[in-house]
Structure formats: structure tokens, C-alpha cells
């Protein structure tokens, strides 16, 4: 149902990682390597948490869909037991040959 959403979240995460990496390159003269590493670690952690949250929401939606299906099938009336046809008889196998 939502593979496109997983792909878009991965794309957004990649854009944020790229933006962070480029900003670390352009600001290397004014920032320390520790600040760059901290920023890069933070954005990677944020991206992984965003992907986890999307996957959990997809899983929750799948569970809710299965519950809705179970409730729907529970409301369908049961079929009656088959009854014997009146006047029908069983022919002996010897007569069939």
C-alpha cells in the first residue's frame, strides 16, 4: 500500500544527509570537526528514526485492516447446513456399471 512512502522518506533522508555533508564541507573553516561529526551523527540518527516511524505506521495500518476484515467476515451470516434432497435415492454401484 505505501511502498511509495518508504521510497520518499528514504529520498528525504538522503537529501538531508547530503545537505548536512555539503554544509560541513562549506563550513569547514568556521566549524570544528567535532561539530561536523555531531551534526552528521544527529542527521543519520534522525533519518533512521523517521524510517522506523514510517514502517511502524504502515505495520499498524496493516493490522487495523486485518481487524476490519475479521469484523466484516464476522457479520456475514453463516450458511445453512446442506439438507438431503427429498425423493433422491442412492443407486447401488452394481447398477451403474
Coordinates of N, CA and C in Angstrom, one line a residue:
X1 N 0.8 -1.2 0.0 CA 0.0 0.0 0.0 C 0.9 1.3 0.0
X2 N 1.9 1.3 0.8 CA 2.7 2.5 0.9 C 4.2 2.3 0.6
X3 N 4.5 1.5 -0.4 CA 6.0 1.5 -0.7 C 6.4 2.8 -1.3
X4 N 5.6 3.6 -1.9 CA 6.0 4.9 -2.4 C 6.4 5.8 -1.3
X5 N 5.7 5.6 -0.1 CA 6.0 6.5 1.0 C 7.4 6.1 1.6
X6 N 7.7 4.8 1.6 CA 9.0 4.4 2.1 C 10.1 5.0 1.2
X7 N 9.9 4.9 -0.1 CA 10.9 5.5 -1.0 C 11.0 7.0 -0.9
X8 N 9.9 7.7 -0.6 CA 10.0 9.1 -0.5 C 10.7 9.5 0.8
X9 N 10.4 8.8 1.9 CA 11.1 9.0 3.2 C 12.6 8.8 3.0
X10 N 13.0 7.7 2.3 CA 14.4 7.4 2.1 C 15.0 8.6 1.3
X11 N 14.3 9.1 0.3 CA 14.8 10.2 -0.5 C 15.0 11.5 0.3
X12 N 14.0 11.7 1.1 CA 14.1 12.9 2.0 C 15.2 12.8 3.0
X13 N 15.4 11.6 3.5 CA 16.5 11.4 4.4 C 17.9 11.6 3.7
X14 N 17.9 11.1 2.5 CA 19.2 11.2 1.7 C 19.4 12.7 1.4
X15 N 18.4 13.5 1.1 CA 18.6 14.9 0.8 C 19.1 15.6 2.1
X16 N 18.6 15.2 3.3 CA 19.1 15.9 4.5 C 20.5 15.5 4.8
X17 N 20.9 14.2 4.5 CA 22.2 13.8 4.7 C 23.2 14.5 3.8
X18 N 22.7 14.7 2.5 CA 23.6 15.4 1.5 C 23.7 16.9 1.9
X19 N 22.6 17.5 2.4 CA 22.7 18.9 2.8 C 23.6 19.1 4.0
X20 N 23.5 18.1 4.9 CA 24.4 18.2 6.1 C 25.9 18.0 5.7
X21 N 26.1 17.1 4.8 CA 27.5 16.8 4.3 C 28.1 18.0 3.6
X22 N 27.2 18.6 2.7 CA 27.7 19.8 2.0 C 27.9 21.0 2.9
X23 N 27.0 21.2 3.9 CA 27.3 22.3 4.8 C 28.5 22.1 5.7
X24 N 28.8 20.8 6.0 CA 30.1 20.5 6.7 C 31.3 20.9 5.8
X25 N 31.2 20.6 4.5 CA 32.3 20.9 3.6 C 32.5 22.4 3.5
X26 N 31.3 23.1 3.3 CA 31.4 24.6 3.1 C 31.8 25.3 4.3
X27 N 31.4 24.8 5.5 CA 31.7 25.5 6.8 C 32.9 24.9 7.5
X28 N 33.8 24.2 6.8 CA 34.9 23.5 7.5 C 35.9 24.5 8.1
X29 N 35.9 25.7 7.5 CA 36.9 26.8 8.0 C 36.4 27.4 9.3
X30 N 35.0 27.4 9.5 CA 34.5 28.1 10.7 C 34.0 27.1 11.8
X31 N 33.9 25.8 11.5 CA 33.4 24.9 12.5 C 34.5 23.9 12.8
X32 N 34.3 23.2 13.9 CA 35.3 22.2 14.3 C 34.8 20.9 13.8
X33 N 35.8 19.9 13.6 CA 35.4 18.6 13.2 C 34.4 17.9 14.1
X34 N 34.5 18.2 15.4 CA 33.6 17.6 16.4 C 32.2 18.0 16.1
X35 N 32.0 19.3 15.8 CA 30.6 19.8 15.5 C 30.1 19.2 14.2
X36 N 31.0 19.0 13.2 CA 30.6 18.4 12.0 C 30.2 16.9 12.2
X37 N 31.0 16.2 13.0 CA 30.6 14.8 13.3 C 29.4 14.7 14.1
X38 N 29.1 15.6 15.0 CA 27.9 15.6 15.8 C 26.7 15.9 14.9
X39 N 26.8 16.8 14.0 CA 25.7 17.2 13.1 C 25.4 16.0 12.2
X40 N 26.5 15.3 11.6 CA 26.3 14.2 10.8 C 25.7 13.0 11.5
X41 N 26.1 12.8 12.7 CA 25.6 11.7 13.5 C 24.1 12.0 13.9
X42 N 23.8 13.2 14.2 CA 22.4 13.6 14.5 C 21.5 13.4 13.3
X43 N 21.9 13.8 12.1 CA 21.1 13.7 10.9 C 20.9 12.2 10.5
X44 N 21.9 11.4 10.7 CA 21.8 10.0 10.4 C 20.8 9.3 11.4
X45 N 20.9 9.7 12.6 CA 20.0 9.1 13.7 C 18.6 9.6 13.4
X46 N 18.4 10.8 13.0 CA 17.1 11.4 12.7 C 16.5 10.6 11.5
X47 N 17.3 10.4 10.5 CA 16.8 9.7 9.3 C 16.4 8.3 9.6
X48 N 17.1 7.6 10.4 CA 16.8 6.2 10.8 C 15.5 6.2 11.6
X49 N 15.3 7.1 12.5 CA 14.1 7.2 13.3 C 12.9 7.5 12.5
X50 N 13.1 8.4 11.5 CA 12.0 8.7 10.6 C 11.5 7.5 9.8
X51 N 12.5 6.7 9.3 CA 12.2 5.5 8.6 C 11.5 4.5 9.5
X52 N 12.0 4.3 10.7 CA 11.3 3.4 11.6 C 9.9 3.8 11.9
X53 N 9.7 5.1 12.1 CA 8.3 5.6 12.4 C 7.4 5.3 11.2
X54 N 7.8 5.5 10.0 CA 7.0 5.3 8.8 C 6.7 3.8 8.7
X55 N 7.7 2.9 8.9 CA 7.5 1.5 8.9 C 6.5 1.0 10.0
X56 N 6.6 1.6 11.2 CA 5.6 1.3 12.2 C 4.2 1.7 11.9
X57 N 4.1 2.9 11.3 CA 2.7 3.3 10.9 C 2.1 2.4 9.8
X58 N 3.0 2.0 8.9 CA 2.5 1.1 7.9 C 2.1 -0.3 8.5
X59 N 2.8 -0.8 9.4 CA 2.5 -2.0 10.1 C 1.2 -1.9 10.9
X60 N 1.0 -0.7 11.6 CA -0.2 -0.5 12.4 C -1.4 -0.5 11.4
X61 N -1.2 0.2 10.3 CA -2.3 0.2 9.3 C -2.7 -1.1 8.8
X62 N -1.7 -2.0 8.6 CA -1.9 -3.4 8.1 C -2.7 -4.1 9.2
X63 N -2.3 -4.0 10.4 CA -3.0 -4.7 11.5 C -4.5 -4.2 11.6
X64 N -4.7 -2.9 11.4 CA -6.1 -2.4 11.5 C -6.9 -2.9 10.3
X65 N -6.3 -3.0 9.2 CA -7.0 -3.5 8.0 C -7.4 -5.0 8.2
X66 N -6.5 -5.8 8.8 CA -6.9 -7.2 9.1 C -8.0 -7.3 10.2
X67 N -8.0 -6.4 11.1 CA -9.1 -6.4 12.1 C -10.4 -6.0 11.4
X68 N -10.4 -5.0 10.6 CA -11.6 -4.6 9.8 C -12.1 -5.8 9.0
X69 N -11.2 -6.6 8.4 CA -11.7 -7.7 7.6 C -12.3 -8.8 8.5
X70 N -11.7 -9.0 9.7 CA -12.2 -10.0 10.6 C -13.6 -9.6 11.1
X71 N -13.8 -8.3 11.4 CA -15.1 -7.8 11.8 C -16.1 -7.9 10.7
X72 N -15.7 -7.7 9.4 CA -16.6 -7.8 8.3 C -17.1 -9.2 8.1
X73 N -16.1 -10.2 8.2 CA -16.5 -11.6 8.0 C -17.3 -12.1 9.2
X74 N -17.1 -11.5 10.3 CA -17.9 -12.0 11.5 C -19.4 -11.6 11.3
X75 N -19.6 -10.5 10.6 CA -21.0 -10.0 10.4 C -21.7 -10.8 9.3
X76 N -21.0 -11.5 8.4 CA -21.7 -12.3 7.4 C -22.4 -13.5 8.0
X77 N -23.7 -13.7 7.7 CA -24.4 -14.8 8.3 C -23.8 -16.1 7.7
X78 N -23.8 -17.1 8.6 CA -23.3 -18.4 8.3 C -24.3 -19.1 7.3
X79 N -23.7 -19.9 6.4 CA -24.6 -20.7 5.5 C -25.2 -21.8 6.3
X80 N -26.4 -22.2 5.8 CA -27.2 -23.3 6.4 C -26.5 -24.6 6.0
X81 N -26.7 -25.6 6.9 CA -26.2 -26.9 6.6 C -26.9 -27.5 5.4
X82 N -26.2 -28.2 4.5 CA -26.9 -28.8 3.3 C -27.9 -29.9 3.8
X83 N -29.1 -29.9 3.2 CA -30.1 -30.9 3.5 C -30.2 -31.9 2.4
X84 N -30.7 -33.0 2.7 CA -30.8 -34.0 1.7 C -32.0 -33.6 0.8
X85 N -31.8 -33.9 -0.5 CA -32.9 -33.6 -1.4 C -34.0 -34.6 -1.3
X86 N -35.3 -34.2 -1.1 CA -36.3 -35.1 -0.9 C -36.6 -35.9 -2.2
X87 N -36.8 -37.2 -2.1 CA -37.1 -38.1 -3.2 C -35.8 -38.6 -3.9
X88 N -34.7 -38.2 -3.4 CA -33.4 -38.7 -4.0 C -33.0 -40.0 -3.4
X89 N -32.5 -40.8 -4.1 CA -32.1 -42.1 -3.6 C -30.7 -42.4 -4.1
X90 N -30.1 -43.3 -3.4 CA -28.7 -43.7 -3.7 C -28.8 -45.0 -4.6
X91 N -28.2 -44.9 -5.8 CA -28.2 -46.1 -6.6 C -27.1 -47.0 -6.3
X92 N -27.3 -48.3 -6.2 CA -26.3 -49.3 -6.0 C -25.2 -49.2 -7.1
X93 N -24.0 -49.5 -6.7 CA -22.9 -49.4 -7.7 C -23.0 -50.4 -8.7
X94 N -23.6 -51.6 -8.5 CA -23.8 -52.6 -9.5 C -24.7 -52.1 -10.6
X95 N -25.6 -51.3 -10.4 CA -26.5 -50.8 -11.4 C -25.8 -49.8 -12.3
X96 N -24.8 -49.1 -11.8 CA -24.1 -48.1 -12.6 C -23.1 -48.7 -13.7
X97 N -22.7 -49.9 -13.5 CA -21.7 -50.5 -14.4 C -22.4 -51.0 -15.7

